[in-house]
């Protein structure tokens, strides 16, 4: 059979509220043209993020009932710890309420003024936590990863020569660790190869620098390695994931991604002394080390989710449904980052709206248009999210202006995806009528969440 069906059936449904184009125009205006400020009820297909939006399985819901809510030494913690340890091979497993809490703890301990932290590409919360500590976040993405229309198997790879050169130049005490994001969320959801992880391990080891994974989408990355990297076709996804983790000294994880839950995360470390400090900070900011900002039931659901996310029928469907949307868009001439990533389609807003320059936020214009056209919510990943102001107050733009259509896990069916394709293609047909935006209000950090816009 050619059709890859959803490897689940649906036991519980949530209604979608239908709206008209006129209603959506008004809703968007009230939300100051920022999709983050739209009420979720007013969204028909929500592709804002794949974070915390997964549908849990019946077994995970059973785990929710079964969770042990003891303050200290909960059985659910030990099940969670075992699941994470078996997957990662890392020693100290510290639960937190979400990924950025792990980042906050880690970079409070190892960051600070004068420190520089290299990565393939830091995710926005990672960058924010590094910068908040006073340190500098440095992206060293491979050249091919910077070209949205150049196809390559592992566009998330870190530039190993640049990493080596960086570590030769920097004093060792200024670089507390190197971080590799799998898959590379801000760079198009592109995977990192095993060869690159091994190479990064060798380079960092040579310089005596610990290597960490931002492991949010480890299972999707592992599946791409299985599909694309020679020598891995006959290895199981779990084995591949274990090999990925075998090259690192620690990881941060948002369980809201590849643990198929709505809330949770962890920090995992081999360094015992650092783990002691991390747990001390955890007690101040999150909670006791056997729950860390989560309920016992959340820990149960994470442990179960980590087992389900590496199942190959799930990953085949997952990766294929994203690729299916990409094929439909490409055949209609819509510019996207190629090849499509694991969790999302990234529209290339520079190509989509060549008449809107970066300082007029073309990605924001496309995201707003998709909402009005069909009630589809997406997010700008470009000058709104990553723009900085230079000395003269002029905008310094990132290399790409993207709009992300993130696909929640196990939530939408093929007909929902078909509908999304129609909406994007229709918006693309009207692209010459779209205009840019200016920002009328913004926060000093992570401004994309709350900024208010006015159309130009
Ligand atoms: C989501 C995400 C984070 C932050 O996790 P939260 O759970 O949202 O705090 C960090 N890194 C990457 C790559 C992510 O995708």
Tab-separated table of C-alpha atoms in Angstrom, residues 79-375:
chain	number	residue	atom	x	y	z
A	79	UNK	CA	10.070	5.496	36.440
A	80	UNK	CA	10.909	8.798	34.720
A	81	UNK	CA	14.538	8.687	35.836
A	82	UNK	CA	14.900	5.125	34.539
A	83	UNK	CA	13.345	5.993	31.167
A	84	UNK	CA	15.601	9.030	30.686
A	85	UNK	CA	18.701	7.224	31.895
A	86	UNK	CA	18.101	4.227	29.625
A	87	UNK	CA	17.616	6.515	26.658
A	88	UNK	CA	20.465	8.963	27.269
A	89	UNK	CA	22.954	6.953	29.310
A	90	UNK	CA	23.488	10.146	31.340
A	91	UNK	CA	23.909	9.866	35.101
A	92	UNK	CA	22.083	12.713	36.830
A	93	UNK	CA	18.480	13.260	35.736
A	94	UNK	CA	16.897	16.504	36.920
A	95	UNK	CA	13.209	17.128	36.119
A	96	UNK	CA	12.117	20.688	35.306
A	97	UNK	CA	8.820	22.198	34.217
A	98	UNK	CA	9.977	22.857	30.640
A	99	UNK	CA	13.072	23.174	28.482
A	100	UNK	CA	13.896	26.767	29.288
A	101	UNK	CA	13.961	25.958	33.013
A	102	UNK	CA	16.775	23.489	32.288
A	103	UNK	CA	18.521	26.195	30.266
A	104	UNK	CA	18.062	28.741	33.035
A	105	UNK	CA	19.642	26.439	35.614
A	106	UNK	CA	22.478	25.360	33.326
A	107	UNK	CA	23.444	28.846	32.155
A	108	UNK	CA	23.076	30.410	35.593
A	109	UNK	CA	25.773	27.935	36.654
A	110	UNK	CA	28.100	27.974	33.644
A	111	UNK	CA	27.239	31.262	31.893
A	112	UNK	CA	28.047	34.814	32.926
A	113	UNK	CA	29.932	37.795	31.588
A	114	UNK	CA	32.891	36.995	29.348
A	115	UNK	CA	31.678	33.478	28.528
A	116	UNK	CA	30.960	32.416	24.941
A	117	UNK	CA	28.840	29.405	24.051
A	118	UNK	CA	29.020	27.932	20.535
A	119	UNK	CA	26.237	25.942	18.896
A	120	UNK	CA	24.997	24.898	15.460
A	121	UNK	CA	22.122	27.340	16.116
A	122	UNK	CA	20.860	28.306	19.553
A	123	UNK	CA	17.089	28.210	19.906
A	124	UNK	CA	15.500	31.516	20.988
A	125	UNK	CA	14.980	30.572	24.647
A	126	UNK	CA	18.487	29.105	24.830
A	127	UNK	CA	19.987	32.261	23.378
A	128	UNK	CA	17.885	34.382	25.751
A	129	UNK	CA	19.000	32.408	28.811
A	130	UNK	CA	22.646	32.608	27.747
A	131	UNK	CA	22.418	36.339	27.113
A	132	UNK	CA	20.474	36.938	30.320
A	133	UNK	CA	23.386	35.385	32.233
A	134	UNK	CA	25.708	37.911	30.555
A	135	UNK	CA	27.310	35.360	28.222
A	136	UNK	CA	27.374	35.384	24.432
A	137	UNK	CA	25.597	32.814	22.235
A	138	UNK	CA	27.545	32.001	19.065
A	139	UNK	CA	26.000	30.176	16.074
A	140	UNK	CA	28.382	28.167	13.878
A	141	UNK	CA	26.028	26.575	11.367
A	142	UNK	CA	27.412	24.690	8.392
A	143	UNK	CA	27.375	26.756	5.175
A	144	UNK	CA	24.718	24.672	3.397
A	145	UNK	CA	22.322	25.167	6.331
A	146	UNK	CA	22.235	28.887	5.550
A	147	UNK	CA	20.811	28.396	2.061
A	148	UNK	CA	17.089	27.717	2.254
A	149	UNK	CA	16.744	26.231	-1.235
A	150	UNK	CA	19.845	24.057	-1.284
A	151	UNK	CA	18.966	20.449	-0.563
A	152	UNK	CA	21.252	18.438	1.700
A	153	UNK	CA	20.684	15.572	4.103
A	154	UNK	CA	22.043	17.175	7.264
A	155	UNK	CA	21.614	20.913	7.095
A	156	UNK	CA	21.635	21.158	10.897
A	157	UNK	CA	25.329	20.185	11.149
A	158	UNK	CA	27.648	22.471	13.065
A	159	UNK	CA	30.629	23.768	11.054
A	160	UNK	CA	33.365	21.642	12.628
A	161	UNK	CA	36.242	23.677	11.156
A	162	UNK	CA	34.680	26.884	12.483
A	163	UNK	CA	34.153	25.235	15.881
A	164	UNK	CA	37.784	24.142	15.995
A	165	UNK	CA	38.977	27.613	14.970
A	166	UNK	CA	36.694	29.169	17.592
A	167	UNK	CA	38.087	26.932	20.325
A	168	UNK	CA	41.694	27.553	19.231
A	169	UNK	CA	41.113	31.298	19.552
A	170	UNK	CA	39.046	31.378	22.746
A	171	UNK	CA	40.577	30.766	26.154
A	172	UNK	CA	39.244	27.481	27.507
A	173	UNK	CA	37.856	29.028	30.684
A	174	UNK	CA	35.705	31.318	28.541
A	175	UNK	CA	33.863	28.440	26.864
A	176	UNK	CA	31.948	26.430	29.475
A	177	UNK	CA	30.362	24.099	26.900
A	178	UNK	CA	29.306	23.623	23.304
A	179	UNK	CA	25.641	22.970	22.544
A	180	UNK	CA	24.182	21.155	19.549
A	181	UNK	CA	20.467	21.482	18.820
A	182	UNK	CA	18.818	18.354	17.341
A	183	UNK	CA	16.964	18.876	15.132
A	184	UNK	CA	17.916	22.488	14.464
A	185	UNK	CA	14.637	24.238	15.258
A	186	UNK	CA	15.629	27.818	14.390
A	187	UNK	CA	17.443	26.662	11.255
A	188	UNK	CA	14.481	24.933	9.634
A	189	UNK	CA	14.114	21.787	11.769
A	190	UNK	CA	17.054	20.252	9.906
A	191	UNK	CA	18.780	17.181	11.320
A	192	UNK	CA	22.365	16.795	12.513
A	193	UNK	CA	24.279	13.739	11.300
A	194	UNK	CA	25.896	11.185	13.553
A	195	UNK	CA	29.211	11.903	11.839
A	196	UNK	CA	28.844	15.563	12.795
A	197	UNK	CA	28.006	14.721	16.419
A	198	UNK	CA	31.012	12.410	16.550
A	199	UNK	CA	33.148	15.148	14.987
A	200	UNK	CA	31.895	17.704	17.502
A	201	UNK	CA	32.717	15.267	20.289
A	202	UNK	CA	36.285	14.905	18.942
A	203	UNK	CA	36.833	18.649	18.511
A	204	UNK	CA	35.429	19.581	21.928
A	205	UNK	CA	37.327	16.751	23.618
A	206	UNK	CA	40.580	17.932	22.064
A	207	UNK	CA	39.992	21.344	23.645
A	208	UNK	CA	38.672	19.954	26.934
A	209	UNK	CA	35.195	21.494	26.494
A	210	UNK	CA	32.005	19.582	27.462
A	211	UNK	CA	29.470	18.891	24.702
A	212	UNK	CA	25.723	19.195	25.346
A	213	UNK	CA	22.657	18.374	23.274
A	214	UNK	CA	19.573	20.505	23.103
A	215	UNK	CA	17.680	17.244	22.711
A	216	UNK	CA	14.085	18.456	22.187
A	217	UNK	CA	13.647	16.520	18.919
A	218	UNK	CA	16.118	13.697	19.421
A	219	UNK	CA	13.724	11.048	18.017
A	220	UNK	CA	12.996	12.932	14.793
A	221	UNK	CA	16.743	13.527	14.393
A	222	UNK	CA	17.477	9.840	15.004
A	223	UNK	CA	14.907	8.832	12.403
A	224	UNK	CA	16.503	11.126	9.798
A	225	UNK	CA	19.857	9.476	10.560
A	226	UNK	CA	18.237	6.089	9.975
A	227	UNK	CA	16.784	7.260	6.643
A	228	UNK	CA	19.739	9.231	5.340
A	229	UNK	CA	23.074	8.317	6.900
A	230	UNK	CA	24.989	5.322	5.509
A	231	UNK	CA	25.258	2.469	7.998
A	232	UNK	CA	22.131	3.265	10.027
A	233	UNK	CA	19.292	1.844	7.898
A	234	UNK	CA	19.158	-1.377	9.880
A	235	UNK	CA	19.665	0.115	13.330
A	236	UNK	CA	16.644	0.809	15.541
A	237	UNK	CA	15.761	4.413	16.346
A	238	UNK	CA	16.436	3.770	20.043
A	239	UNK	CA	19.907	2.481	19.263
A	240	UNK	CA	20.599	5.504	17.084
A	241	UNK	CA	19.317	7.875	19.780
A	242	UNK	CA	21.522	6.153	22.355
A	243	UNK	CA	24.541	6.594	20.120
A	244	UNK	CA	23.721	10.304	19.719
A	245	UNK	CA	23.605	10.739	23.491
A	246	UNK	CA	26.778	8.665	23.952
A	247	UNK	CA	28.827	11.558	22.504
A	248	UNK	CA	27.662	14.179	24.988
A	249	UNK	CA	28.250	15.126	28.607
A	250	UNK	CA	24.750	16.402	29.198
A	251	UNK	CA	21.550	17.620	27.632
A	252	UNK	CA	18.626	19.944	28.089
A	253	UNK	CA	15.245	18.665	27.009
A	254	UNK	CA	11.801	20.091	26.501
A	255	UNK	CA	9.492	17.097	26.972
A	256	UNK	CA	6.832	19.215	25.251
A	257	UNK	CA	8.401	18.097	21.969
A	258	UNK	CA	9.678	14.533	21.613
A	259	UNK	CA	8.284	13.200	24.886
A	260	UNK	CA	4.719	13.705	23.606
A	261	UNK	CA	3.459	15.552	26.680
A	262	UNK	CA	1.894	18.943	27.297
A	263	UNK	CA	4.362	20.071	29.976
A	264	UNK	CA	7.750	18.965	31.242
A	265	UNK	CA	11.475	18.784	30.638
A	266	UNK	CA	14.763	17.762	32.131
A	267	UNK	CA	18.422	18.547	32.516
A	268	UNK	CA	20.672	15.490	32.395
A	269	UNK	CA	24.365	15.592	33.289
A	270	UNK	CA	27.361	13.366	33.863
A	271	UNK	CA	29.303	15.937	35.909
A	272	UNK	CA	28.462	15.109	39.542
A	273	UNK	CA	29.673	18.433	40.971
A	274	UNK	CA	27.650	20.417	38.440
A	275	UNK	CA	24.597	18.222	39.147
A	276	UNK	CA	24.834	19.048	42.868
A	277	UNK	CA	24.826	22.767	42.063
A	278	UNK	CA	21.989	22.288	39.583
A	279	UNK	CA	19.845	20.462	42.145
A	280	UNK	CA	20.482	23.209	44.700
A	281	UNK	CA	19.276	25.788	42.220
A	282	UNK	CA	16.375	23.514	41.259
A	283	UNK	CA	15.157	23.504	44.848
A	284	UNK	CA	15.102	27.314	44.867
A	285	UNK	CA	13.451	27.786	41.492
A	286	UNK	CA	11.516	24.631	40.561
A	287	UNK	CA	11.036	22.204	43.430
A	288	UNK	CA	12.410	19.159	45.192
A	289	UNK	CA	14.739	17.015	43.012
A	290	UNK	CA	12.221	14.179	42.603
A	291	UNK	CA	9.564	16.382	41.029
A	292	UNK	CA	11.278	19.601	39.891
A	293	UNK	CA	8.294	21.726	38.976
A	294	UNK	CA	6.144	18.839	37.732
A	295	UNK	CA	3.396	16.684	39.176
A	296	UNK	CA	4.047	12.966	39.603
A	297	UNK	CA	1.509	12.313	36.836
A	298	UNK	CA	3.515	14.477	34.414
A	299	UNK	CA	6.602	12.374	35.100
A	300	UNK	CA	4.590	9.210	34.343
A	301	UNK	CA	3.366	10.663	31.039
A	302	UNK	CA	6.912	11.670	30.033
A	303	UNK	CA	8.282	8.196	30.774
A	304	UNK	CA	5.542	6.655	28.624
A	305	UNK	CA	5.936	9.280	25.880
A	306	UNK	CA	9.668	8.601	25.583
A	307	UNK	CA	8.829	4.962	24.819
A	308	UNK	CA	6.214	5.854	22.201
A	309	UNK	CA	8.161	8.557	20.366
A	310	UNK	CA	10.887	6.172	19.193
A	311	UNK	CA	8.417	3.706	17.651
A	312	UNK	CA	9.092	3.585	13.951
A	313	UNK	CA	5.499	3.484	12.690
A	314	UNK	CA	4.939	6.720	14.593
A	315	UNK	CA	8.074	8.383	13.180
A	316	UNK	CA	7.365	7.190	9.626
A	317	UNK	CA	3.919	8.827	9.782
A	318	UNK	CA	5.296	11.915	11.513
A	319	UNK	CA	8.095	12.664	9.068
A	320	UNK	CA	5.948	11.702	6.077
A	321	UNK	CA	3.063	14.028	6.984
A	322	UNK	CA	5.444	17.009	7.097
A	323	UNK	CA	7.019	15.954	3.802
A	324	UNK	CA	3.544	15.541	2.250
A	325	UNK	CA	2.671	19.161	3.049
A	326	UNK	CA	6.034	20.261	1.622
A	327	UNK	CA	5.414	18.432	-1.655
A	328	UNK	CA	2.024	20.078	-2.098
A	329	UNK	CA	3.445	23.553	-1.464
A	330	UNK	CA	6.478	23.075	-3.697
A	331	UNK	CA	4.386	21.809	-6.587
A	332	UNK	CA	2.348	25.039	-6.358
A	333	UNK	CA	5.529	27.142	-6.404
A	334	UNK	CA	5.455	28.205	-2.730
A	335	UNK	CA	9.027	28.851	-1.527
A	336	UNK	CA	9.974	26.735	1.496
A	337	UNK	CA	13.168	25.662	3.213
A	338	UNK	CA	14.296	22.490	1.490
A	339	UNK	CA	14.244	19.693	2.272
A	340	UNK	CA	11.438	20.020	4.860
A	341	UNK	CA	12.448	19.547	8.489
A	342	UNK	CA	11.106	17.030	10.978
A	343	UNK	CA	8.452	18.992	12.812
A	344	UNK	CA	7.596	21.896	10.571
A	345	UNK	CA	7.485	23.531	7.184
A	346	UNK	CA	9.340	26.819	6.995
A	347	UNK	CA	8.084	29.229	4.369
A	348	UNK	CA	10.778	31.474	2.933
A	349	UNK	CA	9.233	34.896	3.454
A	350	UNK	CA	11.993	36.747	1.568
A	351	UNK	CA	11.050	34.815	-1.561
A	352	UNK	CA	7.343	34.841	-0.761
A	353	UNK	CA	7.275	38.657	-0.466
A	354	UNK	CA	10.243	40.053	-2.395
A	355	UNK	CA	8.641	43.506	-2.258
A	356	UNK	CA	8.699	43.638	1.584
A	357	UNK	CA	12.201	44.329	3.008
A	358	UNK	CA	13.348	42.686	6.286
A	359	UNK	CA	12.776	45.843	8.355
A	360	UNK	CA	9.106	45.698	7.333
A	361	UNK	CA	8.864	42.132	8.668
A	362	UNK	CA	7.827	40.013	5.661
A	363	UNK	CA	7.432	36.905	7.844
A	364	UNK	CA	4.934	38.685	10.057
A	365	UNK	CA	2.998	39.721	6.941
A	366	UNK	CA	2.805	36.121	5.699
A	367	UNK	CA	1.785	34.776	9.130
A	368	UNK	CA	-1.013	37.357	9.342
A	369	UNK	CA	-2.184	36.545	5.809
A	370	UNK	CA	-2.429	32.802	6.555
A	371	UNK	CA	-4.591	33.556	9.546
A	372	UNK	CA	-6.958	35.787	7.609
A	373	UNK	CA	-7.097	33.424	4.621
A	374	UNK	CA	-7.974	30.250	6.508
A	375	UNK	CA	-7.645	30.613	10.284
